mmCIF file of C-alpha atoms in Angstrom:
data_model
loop_
_atom_site.group_PDB
_atom_site.id
_atom_site.type_symbol
_atom_site.label_atom_id
_atom_site.label_comp_id
_atom_site.label_asym_id
_atom_site.label_seq_id
_atom_site.Cartn_x
_atom_site.Cartn_y
_atom_site.Cartn_z
ATOM 1 C CA MET N 1473 0.250 0.256 0.059
ATOM 2 C CA SER N 1474 1.529 3.383 -0.793
ATOM 3 C CA LYS N 1475 2.244 5.843 1.778
ATOM 4 C CA THR N 1476 1.969 8.784 -0.843
ATOM 5 C CA ASP N 1477 -1.292 10.346 -1.256
ATOM 6 C CA PRO N 1478 -2.499 11.207 -4.813
ATOM 7 C CA GLY N 1479 -5.420 13.126 -4.145
ATOM 8 C CA ASN N 1480 -9.012 12.327 -4.834
ATOM 9 C CA TYR N 1481 -10.469 11.991 -8.004
ATOM 10 C CA PHE N 1482 -14.049 12.697 -9.151
ATOM 11 C CA GLU N 1483 -15.272 8.832 -8.677
ATOM 12 C CA ASP N 1484 -13.604 9.063 -5.074
ATOM 13 C CA PHE N 1485 -16.273 11.282 -4.171
ATOM 14 C CA ARG N 1486 -20.019 10.249 -2.695
ATOM 15 C CA LEU N 1487 -22.790 12.283 -1.518
ATOM 16 C CA GLY N 1488 -23.056 12.827 1.764
ATOM 17 C CA GLN N 1489 -19.117 12.142 2.281
ATOM 18 C CA VAL N 1490 -17.698 13.860 5.360
ATOM 19 C CA ILE N 1491 -13.703 14.865 5.203
ATOM 20 C CA VAL N 1492 -12.308 16.122 8.235
ATOM 21 C CA HIS N 1493 -9.048 18.075 6.696
ATOM 22 C CA ALA N 1494 -5.961 17.559 8.046
ATOM 23 C CA THR N 1495 -3.179 20.257 9.298
ATOM 24 C CA PRO N 1496 -4.935 22.665 11.672
ATOM 25 C CA ARG N 1497 -3.332 26.410 11.562
ATOM 26 C CA THR N 1498 -2.915 28.728 14.308
ATOM 27 C CA VAL N 1499 -3.291 32.193 12.745
ATOM 28 C CA THR N 1500 -0.502 34.528 13.872
ATOM 29 C CA ALA N 1501 0.427 38.164 13.186
ATOM 30 C CA GLY N 1502 2.802 37.044 10.422
ATOM 31 C CA ASP N 1503 -0.045 36.191 8.624
ATOM 32 C CA VAL N 1504 -1.705 39.230 8.469
ATOM 33 C CA ALA N 1505 1.852 40.921 7.637
ATOM 34 C CA LEU N 1506 2.285 38.689 4.563
ATOM 35 C CA TYR N 1507 -1.254 39.178 3.453
ATOM 36 C CA THR N 1508 -1.163 42.915 3.698
ATOM 37 C CA ALA N 1509 2.298 42.791 1.618
ATOM 38 C CA LEU N 1510 1.040 40.848 -1.063
ATOM 39 C CA TYR N 1511 -2.159 42.466 -1.662
ATOM 40 C CA GLY N 1512 -1.817 45.710 0.330
ATOM 41 C CA PRO N 1513 -5.347 46.074 1.713
ATOM 42 C CA ARG N 1514 -6.017 49.450 4.177
ATOM 43 C CA PHE N 1515 -9.153 48.891 5.975
ATOM 44 C CA SER N 1516 -8.496 50.608 9.413
ATOM 45 C CA LEU N 1517 -10.695 47.832 11.233
ATOM 46 C CA PHE N 1518 -8.285 45.286 10.570
ATOM 47 C CA SER N 1519 -5.042 47.400 10.484
ATOM 48 C CA SER N 1520 -5.452 49.302 14.086
ATOM 49 C CA ASP N 1521 -6.578 47.974 17.515
ATOM 50 C CA VAL N 1522 -7.194 51.215 18.695
ATOM 51 C CA PHE N 1523 -9.768 51.984 15.666
ATOM 52 C CA ALA N 1524 -11.223 48.281 16.489
ATOM 53 C CA ARG N 1525 -11.734 49.155 20.228
ATOM 54 C CA ASP N 1526 -13.309 52.247 19.339
ATOM 55 C CA CYS N 1527 -15.684 50.197 17.520
ATOM 56 C CA GLY N 1528 -16.631 47.915 20.377
ATOM 57 C CA LEU N 1529 -14.108 44.961 19.715
ATOM 58 C CA GLU N 1530 -11.028 43.940 21.760
ATOM 59 C CA THR N 1531 -8.729 43.842 19.486
ATOM 60 C CA ALA N 1532 -8.540 44.188 15.424
ATOM 61 C CA PRO N 1533 -9.736 40.910 13.823
ATOM 62 C CA VAL N 1534 -8.035 39.614 10.845
ATOM 63 C CA ASP N 1535 -9.519 40.175 7.578
ATOM 64 C CA PRO N 1536 -12.035 37.862 7.099
ATOM 65 C CA LEU N 1537 -10.848 36.831 3.744
ATOM 66 C CA VAL N 1538 -7.526 35.798 5.790
ATOM 67 C CA ALA N 1539 -9.899 32.978 7.628
ATOM 68 C CA PHE N 1540 -11.356 32.340 4.186
ATOM 69 C CA HIS N 1541 -7.917 31.394 2.438
ATOM 70 C CA ILE N 1542 -6.541 29.294 5.198
ATOM 71 C CA VAL N 1543 -9.632 27.097 5.680
ATOM 72 C CA PHE N 1544 -10.126 26.756 1.943
ATOM 73 C CA GLY N 1545 -6.073 25.564 1.940
ATOM 74 C CA LYS N 1546 -7.019 22.913 4.263
ATOM 75 C CA THR N 1547 -9.503 21.664 1.596
ATOM 76 C CA VAL N 1548 -7.270 21.304 -1.029
ATOM 77 C CA PRO N 1549 -5.497 17.994 -0.847
ATOM 78 C CA ASP N 1550 -8.842 16.573 -0.443
ATOM 79 C CA ILE N 1551 -10.878 18.132 -2.237
ATOM 80 C CA SER N 1552 -8.786 19.971 -5.131
ATOM 81 C CA LEU N 1553 -5.605 18.604 -5.637
ATOM 82 C CA ASN N 1554 -6.729 17.228 -9.239
ATOM 83 C CA ALA N 1555 -8.933 19.947 -9.753
ATOM 84 C CA VAL N 1556 -9.171 21.761 -13.559
ATOM 85 C CA ALA N 1557 -10.514 24.618 -12.081
ATOM 86 C CA ASN N 1558 -12.166 26.009 -8.996
ATOM 87 C CA LEU N 1559 -15.588 27.055 -10.369
ATOM 88 C CA GLY N 1560 -17.723 28.961 -7.631
ATOM 89 C CA TYR N 1561 -19.168 29.842 -4.743
ATOM 90 C CA ALA N 1562 -22.448 30.419 -2.661
ATOM 91 C CA GLU N 1563 -23.783 30.363 0.994
ATOM 92 C CA GLY N 1564 -20.989 31.728 2.539
ATOM 93 C CA ARG N 1565 -21.233 33.229 5.759
ATOM 94 C CA LEU N 1566 -18.703 34.677 8.594
ATOM 95 C CA LEU N 1567 -19.941 33.510 11.431
ATOM 96 C CA ALA N 1568 -17.290 34.515 14.203
ATOM 97 C CA PRO N 1569 -14.193 36.891 14.253
ATOM 98 C CA VAL N 1570 -10.711 35.293 14.258
ATOM 99 C CA HIS N 1571 -7.883 36.879 16.158
ATOM 100 C CA PRO N 1572 -3.971 35.934 15.632
ATOM 101 C CA GLY N 1573 -3.851 32.961 18.314
ATOM 102 C CA ASP N 1574 -7.013 31.609 17.341
ATOM 103 C CA THR N 1575 -6.352 28.017 15.639
ATOM 104 C CA LEU N 1576 -8.527 26.984 12.564
ATOM 105 C CA SER N 1577 -9.798 23.511 11.690
ATOM 106 C CA ALA N 1578 -11.884 22.565 8.332
ATOM 107 C CA LYS N 1579 -14.227 19.889 7.345
ATOM 108 C CA SER N 1580 -16.697 19.187 3.929
ATOM 109 C CA GLU N 1581 -19.288 17.297 3.101
ATOM 110 C CA VAL N 1582 -19.968 16.704 -0.414
ATOM 111 C CA ILE N 1583 -23.455 17.898 -1.158
ATOM 112 C CA GLY N 1584 -23.573 17.464 -5.090
ATOM 113 C CA LEU N 1585 -21.627 15.626 -7.855
ATOM 114 C CA LYS N 1586 -22.108 15.787 -11.519
ATOM 115 C CA GLU N 1587 -20.027 14.405 -14.268
ATOM 116 C CA ASN N 1588 -19.402 16.298 -17.159
ATOM 117 C CA SER N 1589 -20.259 15.308 -20.781
ATOM 118 C CA ASN N 1590 -16.680 14.390 -21.998
ATOM 119 C CA GLY N 1591 -16.345 11.742 -19.146
ATOM 120 C CA LYS N 1592 -13.047 12.757 -18.103
ATOM 121 C CA THR N 1593 -14.288 15.406 -15.347
ATOM 122 C CA GLY N 1594 -16.796 15.621 -13.036
ATOM 123 C CA VAL N 1595 -18.076 18.952 -10.443
ATOM 124 C CA VAL N 1596 -18.014 18.285 -6.816
ATOM 125 C CA TYR N 1597 -19.754 20.297 -4.725
ATOM 126 C CA VAL N 1598 -18.808 20.568 -1.133
ATOM 127 C CA ARG N 1599 -20.018 22.508 2.027
ATOM 128 C CA THR N 1600 -16.795 23.258 4.250
ATOM 129 C CA THR N 1601 -17.184 24.671 7.716
ATOM 130 C CA GLY N 1602 -14.184 26.147 9.652
ATOM 131 C CA THR N 1603 -14.090 26.175 13.561
ATOM 132 C CA ASN N 1604 -11.373 27.415 15.990
ATOM 133 C CA GLN N 1605 -10.047 25.809 18.723
ATOM 134 C CA ARG N 1606 -13.188 26.266 20.853
ATOM 135 C CA GLY N 1607 -15.197 24.115 18.194
ATOM 136 C CA VAL N 1608 -16.818 27.233 17.290
ATOM 137 C CA ALA N 1609 -17.759 27.837 13.700
ATOM 138 C CA VAL N 1610 -16.232 30.706 12.312
ATOM 139 C CA LEU N 1611 -17.527 30.174 8.655
ATOM 140 C CA SER N 1612 -19.325 28.300 6.238
ATOM 141 C CA TYR N 1613 -19.437 28.359 2.846
ATOM 142 C CA VAL N 1614 -20.082 25.969 -0.515
ATOM 143 C CA ARG N 1615 -17.768 25.789 -3.394
ATOM 144 C CA TRP N 1616 -17.677 23.555 -6.637
ATOM 145 C CA VAL N 1617 -14.661 22.514 -8.668
ATOM 146 C CA MET N 1618 -14.137 20.853 -11.813
ATOM 147 C CA VAL N 1619 -11.972 17.402 -11.061
ATOM 148 C CA ARG N 1620 -10.452 14.754 -13.117
ATOM 149 C CA LYS N 1621 -11.545 11.369 -13.296
ATOM 150 C CA ARG N 1622 -8.909 8.742 -12.616
ATOM 151 C CA ASP N 1623 -10.663 6.666 -14.920
ATOM 152 C CA PRO N 1624 -13.002 7.852 -17.885
ATOM 153 C CA GLY N 1625 -15.080 4.842 -17.886
ATOM 154 C CA ALA N 1626 -15.901 4.709 -14.028
ATOM 155 C CA VAL N 1627 -19.445 4.732 -13.319
ATOM 156 C CA VAL N 1628 -20.274 7.614 -10.389
ATOM 157 C CA GLU N 1629 -23.513 6.356 -8.539
ATOM 158 C CA GLY N 1630 -26.048 9.391 -6.774
ATOM 159 C CA GLN N 1631 -25.103 12.347 -8.808
ATOM 160 C CA SER N 1632 -27.416 15.191 -8.145
ATOM 161 C CA VAL N 1633 -26.597 19.035 -8.212
ATOM 162 C CA PRO N 1634 -27.609 21.020 -4.858
ATOM 163 C CA ASP N 1635 -30.126 23.790 -4.983
ATOM 164 C CA LEU N 1636 -28.197 26.997 -3.867
ATOM 165 C CA ALA N 1637 -29.603 29.959 -2.516
ATOM 166 C CA GLY N 1638 -29.120 32.932 -4.606
ATOM 167 C CA ALA N 1639 -28.214 35.218 -1.888
ATOM 168 C CA VAL N 1640 -27.484 35.291 2.355
ATOM 169 C CA ALA N 1641 -30.793 36.750 3.720
ATOM 170 C CA ALA N 1642 -29.523 40.218 5.417
ATOM 171 C CA ALA N 1643 -31.511 38.916 8.530
ATOM 172 C CA ASP N 1644 -28.749 35.886 8.558
ATOM 173 C CA LEU N 1645 -25.932 38.242 8.577
ATOM 174 C CA VAL N 1646 -23.728 38.100 11.743
ATOM 175 C CA PRO N 1647 -21.903 41.279 12.839
ATOM 176 C CA PRO N 1648 -19.086 40.263 15.417
ATOM 177 C CA PRO N 1649 -20.391 40.116 18.596
ATOM 178 C CA GLY N 1650 -19.747 43.784 20.454
ATOM 179 C CA LEU N 1651 -19.176 45.710 16.698
ATOM 180 C CA ASP N 1652 -20.748 48.984 17.212
ATOM 181 C CA PHE N 1653 -19.983 51.755 14.760
ATOM 182 C CA LYS N 1654 -21.785 54.564 16.534
ATOM 183 C CA ARG N 1655 -17.951 55.932 17.264
ATOM 184 C CA TYR N 1656 -16.422 55.014 13.622
ATOM 185 C CA ASP N 1657 -13.987 57.479 13.021
ATOM 186 C CA PHE N 1658 -14.328 58.282 9.174
ATOM 187 C CA ALA N 1659 -11.155 60.182 8.961
ATOM 188 C CA HIS N 1660 -8.677 57.574 10.542
ATOM 189 C CA ALA N 1661 -10.876 55.330 8.076
ATOM 190 C CA GLY N 1662 -9.692 57.421 4.908
ATOM 191 C CA ALA N 1663 -13.395 58.254 3.612
ATOM 192 C CA PRO N 1664 -16.633 60.099 4.666
ATOM 193 C CA HIS N 1665 -18.918 57.997 2.730
ATOM 194 C CA ALA N 1666 -21.440 56.331 5.236
ATOM 195 C CA PHE N 1667 -24.495 53.536 4.798
ATOM 196 C CA GLU N 1668 -26.568 56.705 3.456
ATOM 197 C CA ASP N 1669 -24.400 57.527 0.947
ATOM 198 C CA TYR N 1670 -24.215 54.633 -1.162
ATOM 199 C CA ALA N 1671 -27.765 53.818 -3.479
ATOM 200 C CA VAL N 1672 -28.801 50.654 -4.764
ATOM 201 C CA GLY N 1673 -27.634 50.347 -8.520
ATOM 202 C CA GLU N 1674 -24.695 53.180 -7.876
ATOM 203 C CA LYS N 1675 -21.377 51.361 -9.807
ATOM 204 C CA ILE N 1676 -18.119 52.451 -8.720
ATOM 205 C CA ASP N 1677 -14.851 52.496 -10.436
ATOM 206 C CA HIS N 1678 -12.033 51.541 -8.360
ATOM 207 C CA VAL N 1679 -9.715 53.329 -10.522
ATOM 208 C CA ASP N 1680 -6.427 51.903 -9.345
ATOM 209 C CA GLY N 1681 -4.707 48.584 -11.066
ATOM 210 C CA MET N 1682 -2.697 46.126 -9.235
ATOM 211 C CA VAL N 1683 -0.093 43.299 -11.102
ATOM 212 C CA VAL N 1684 0.358 40.268 -9.480
ATOM 213 C CA GLU N 1685 3.791 38.880 -10.601
ATOM 214 C CA GLU N 1686 4.539 34.989 -10.858
ATOM 215 C CA ALA N 1687 6.587 35.158 -7.272
ATOM 216 C CA GLU N 1688 3.640 36.714 -5.349
ATOM 217 C CA ALA N 1689 1.261 34.116 -6.532
ATOM 218 C CA GLN N 1690 3.314 31.391 -5.693
ATOM 219 C CA MET N 1691 3.986 32.909 -2.278
ATOM 220 C CA ALA N 1692 0.166 33.659 -1.901
ATOM 221 C CA THR N 1693 -0.750 30.144 -2.672
ATOM 222 C CA ARG N 1694 1.939 28.376 -0.552
ATOM 223 C CA LEU N 1695 0.967 30.702 2.693
ATOM 224 C CA TRP N 1696 -2.341 29.299 2.775
ATOM 225 C CA GLN N 1697 -1.382 26.209 2.329
ATOM 226 C CA ASN N 1698 -3.124 25.300 -1.120
ATOM 227 C CA THR N 1699 -1.239 22.225 -3.103
ATOM 228 C CA ALA N 1700 -3.484 22.396 -6.040
ATOM 229 C CA LYS N 1701 -1.304 21.234 -9.085
ATOM 230 C CA VAL N 1702 -2.386 23.848 -11.254
ATOM 231 C CA HIS N 1703 -0.685 26.534 -9.527
ATOM 232 C CA PHE N 1704 2.902 24.791 -8.756
ATOM 233 C CA ASN N 1705 3.626 21.946 -11.692
ATOM 234 C CA GLN N 1706 4.661 23.559 -14.298
ATOM 235 C CA PHE N 1707 6.042 20.079 -15.650
ATOM 236 C CA GLU N 1708 2.584 19.213 -16.111
ATOM 237 C CA ARG N 1709 1.224 22.633 -16.912
ATOM 238 C CA ALA N 1710 3.470 22.643 -19.763
ATOM 239 C CA LYS N 1711 1.243 20.455 -21.407
ATOM 240 C CA ASP N 1712 -1.447 22.857 -21.256
ATOM 241 C CA PRO N 1713 -2.463 25.063 -24.366
ATOM 242 C CA SER N 1714 -1.586 28.054 -22.231
ATOM 243 C CA GLY N 1715 1.760 26.597 -21.025
ATOM 244 C CA ARG N 1716 1.277 28.417 -17.443
ATOM 245 C CA ARG N 1717 0.500 27.809 -13.863
ATOM 246 C CA LEU N 1718 -3.126 29.272 -13.028
ATOM 247 C CA VAL N 1719 -3.171 32.018 -10.083
ATOM 248 C CA TYR N 1720 -5.124 30.677 -7.249
ATOM 249 C CA GLY N 1721 -8.652 32.470 -7.661
ATOM 250 C CA GLY N 1722 -8.553 34.057 -4.101
ATOM 251 C CA VAL N 1723 -5.308 35.537 -4.930
ATOM 252 C CA VAL N 1724 -7.488 37.820 -7.562
ATOM 253 C CA ILE N 1725 -10.508 38.047 -4.853
ATOM 254 C CA SER N 1726 -8.214 39.460 -2.322
ATOM 255 C CA THR N 1727 -6.507 41.550 -4.640
ATOM 256 C CA ALA N 1728 -9.938 42.846 -6.322
ATOM 257 C CA LYS N 1729 -11.036 43.658 -2.503
ATOM 258 C CA ALA N 1730 -7.610 45.697 -1.444
ATOM 259 C CA LEU N 1731 -8.433 47.899 -4.885
ATOM 260 C CA SER N 1732 -11.893 48.247 -3.821
ATOM 261 C CA PHE N 1733 -10.609 50.399 -0.788
ATOM 262 C CA ASN N 1734 -10.958 53.151 -3.268
ATOM 263 C CA GLY N 1735 -14.712 54.154 -3.161
ATOM 264 C CA LEU N 1736 -15.125 51.433 -0.131
ATOM 265 C CA GLN N 1737 -13.035 52.608 2.320
ATOM 266 C CA ASN N 1738 -15.648 52.036 4.884
ATOM 267 C CA ALA N 1739 -16.898 48.697 3.810
ATOM 268 C CA GLY N 1740 -13.860 46.444 4.635
ATOM 269 C CA LEU N 1741 -15.659 43.643 6.875
ATOM 270 C CA ILE N 1742 -17.308 40.787 5.111
ATOM 271 C CA LEU N 1743 -20.222 39.555 6.473
ATOM 272 C CA ALA N 1744 -21.304 36.828 3.936
ATOM 273 C CA ILE N 1745 -20.175 35.502 0.424
ATOM 274 C CA ASN N 1746 -23.633 35.200 -1.571
ATOM 275 C CA GLY N 1747 -21.812 34.137 -4.794
ATOM 276 C CA GLY N 1748 -18.644 34.351 -6.915
ATOM 277 C CA ARG N 1749 -17.562 33.001 -10.386
ATOM 278 C CA HIS N 1750 -14.042 32.824 -11.462
ATOM 279 C CA VAL N 1751 -15.111 33.816 -15.339
ATOM 280 C CA SER N 1752 -11.320 33.099 -17.000
ATOM 281 C CA PRO N 1753 -8.272 32.101 -15.346
ATOM 282 C CA TYR N 1754 -5.918 34.446 -14.740
ATOM 283 C CA PHE N 1755 -2.023 34.398 -15.375
ATOM 284 C CA ALA N 1756 0.259 36.254 -13.550
ATOM 285 C CA GLY N 1757 1.748 39.399 -15.331
ATOM 286 C CA GLY N 1758 -1.798 40.826 -15.997
ATOM 287 C CA THR N 1759 -2.987 44.062 -14.323
ATOM 288 C CA VAL N 1760 -5.834 43.510 -12.367
ATOM 289 C CA PHE N 1761 -8.475 46.648 -11.856
ATOM 290 C CA ALA N 1762 -12.091 46.611 -10.469
ATOM 291 C CA TRP N 1763 -15.139 47.732 -10.228
ATOM 292 C CA SER N 1764 -18.531 47.400 -7.689
ATOM 293 C CA GLU N 1765 -22.234 47.622 -8.148
ATOM 294 C CA ILE N 1766 -24.384 48.199 -5.038
ATOM 295 C CA LEU N 1767 -27.081 45.279 -5.208
ATOM 296 C CA ASP N 1768 -28.926 45.896 -1.991
ATOM 297 C CA LYS N 1769 -28.852 47.801 1.602
ATOM 298 C CA ALA N 1770 -30.095 46.709 5.132
ATOM 299 C CA ASP N 1771 -29.712 48.464 8.445
ATOM 300 C CA LEU N 1772 -28.511 46.055 11.310
ATOM 301 C CA GLY N 1773 -28.776 48.358 14.157
ATOM 302 C CA HIS N 1774 -25.704 49.657 16.520
ATOM 303 C CA GLY N 1775 -24.826 51.987 13.719
ATOM 304 C CA ILE N 1776 -24.270 49.164 11.417
ATOM 305 C CA GLY N 1777 -25.394 48.885 8.091
ATOM 306 C CA ALA N 1778 -24.793 46.520 5.365
ATOM 307 C CA LEU N 1779 -24.212 46.848 1.867
ATOM 308 C CA ARG N 1780 -24.728 43.776 -0.963
ATOM 309 C CA LEU N 1781 -21.866 44.461 -3.190
ATOM 310 C CA ARG N 1782 -20.954 43.057 -6.685
ATOM 311 C CA LEU N 1783 -17.317 43.200 -7.249
ATOM 312 C CA VAL N 1784 -16.155 42.717 -10.671
ATOM 313 C CA ALA N 1785 -12.141 42.312 -11.667
ATOM 314 C CA THR N 1786 -10.846 42.320 -14.757
ATOM 315 C CA VAL N 1787 -7.170 41.829 -16.260
ATOM 316 C CA ASP N 1788 -5.566 44.510 -18.083
ATOM 317 C CA GLN N 1789 -8.948 46.472 -18.639
ATOM 318 C CA PRO N 1790 -9.525 49.702 -17.028
ATOM 319 C CA CYS N 1791 -13.271 49.803 -15.378
ATOM 320 C CA ALA N 1792 -14.350 53.429 -16.408
ATOM 321 C CA ASP N 1793 -17.019 51.972 -18.452
ATOM 322 C CA PHE N 1794 -17.962 49.130 -16.030
ATOM 323 C CA PRO N 1795 -17.185 45.902 -18.255
ATOM 324 C CA ASP N 1796 -19.645 43.478 -17.741
ATOM 325 C CA LYS N 1797 -22.014 41.164 -19.312
ATOM 326 C CA ASP N 1798 -23.860 41.576 -22.418
ATOM 327 C CA GLY N 1799 -27.727 40.889 -23.312
ATOM 328 C CA ALA N 1800 -26.872 37.487 -23.854
ATOM 329 C CA GLY N 1801 -24.957 37.243 -20.690
ATOM 330 C CA ALA N 1802 -21.678 36.747 -21.897
ATOM 331 C CA TYR N 1803 -19.053 38.483 -20.296
ATOM 332 C CA ALA N 1804 -16.913 41.282 -21.859
ATOM 333 C CA PRO N 1805 -13.483 40.850 -22.448
ATOM 334 C CA GLY N 1806 -10.841 40.856 -19.714
ATOM 335 C CA VAL N 1807 -13.523 39.619 -16.789
ATOM 336 C CA ILE N 1808 -11.997 37.364 -14.741
ATOM 337 C CA LEU N 1809 -13.902 37.673 -11.207
ATOM 338 C CA ASP N 1810 -17.797 38.241 -10.317
ATOM 339 C CA PHE N 1811 -17.858 38.241 -6.674
ATOM 340 C CA ASP N 1812 -21.188 38.810 -4.393
ATOM 341 C CA TYR N 1813 -20.703 39.764 -0.971
ATOM 342 C CA TRP N 1814 -22.532 41.086 1.912
ATOM 343 C CA ALA N 1815 -20.307 44.119 4.130
ATOM 344 C CA ALA N 1816 -20.711 45.781 7.513
ATOM 345 C CA VAL N 1817 -20.397 49.922 6.949
ATOM 346 C CA PRO N 1818 -21.072 52.145 9.495
ATOM 347 C CA LYS N 1819 -23.817 54.499 9.330
ATOM 348 C CA ARG N 1820 -23.892 58.239 9.822
ATOM 349 C CA GLY N 1821 -26.938 58.709 12.253
#
């Protein structure tokens, strides 16, 4: 019996299967520093203990995307080591804040399987839950990933596609305990824009662009202990028509989210991930741009509002004209990400 693990192929999954993922990870200040070095986010709530205390928290939590990437990375050896591509997300909920010193673990349940018509791949749907050292769930999300089959002739029983919610309801959003924006310091946050200043349907061009280099993409992916072959194995990727390694989709999400600071300076705290799609593969060296659309608003009390935001990222395509889908649903050239999330934002009143 081999002591090495080749990872799971599509036919190895079954509906209802629960996988406990290896390697719990203690979050450190080093993770936060590297995250800042790689993506450059400037949201005050995650940057300053003093600012966080003025918002009712004991210390600054880590950016929710740090927790998301760590938990995601735990799942890769079991779920997507043999993936062709990670396809999308739904029903993501941030359930508790994470601070340096917390230890995160992850487990996933297989909730859907669908073989592709080519017989060589299939799509696996999993619901992943990340918990801290006290067994408290800090986040939960669904993702689906295209995985290779080991044997194209293998028959996979019990296939079905889950029925997923289009968005997390505002009533189900869970702000961190104690969070209170009544003393929010707009000057130190970097902009005066409050909940009342945003209108449903409004679009914001985030203006700035950021290139991701090969070394940065590799480091960012290793930081989260993500071992997917498509990101690292150039020997195998040389056989692909692109001839290049894919950049981990989370790198695009975090880069676009950091770019959104220009226009959404006070909307750093993600409360839920309603959905997301990696529209096209991204390869290092292209400049990422982003724009956002306000889809919905909700009042959560304690001076806290919530904006439902659609974040669209492009490569080598500035977003002054808001590149989007056409009437037939086809995305404009250059669009690489379509990400739908709820974020907390202070109210003025």
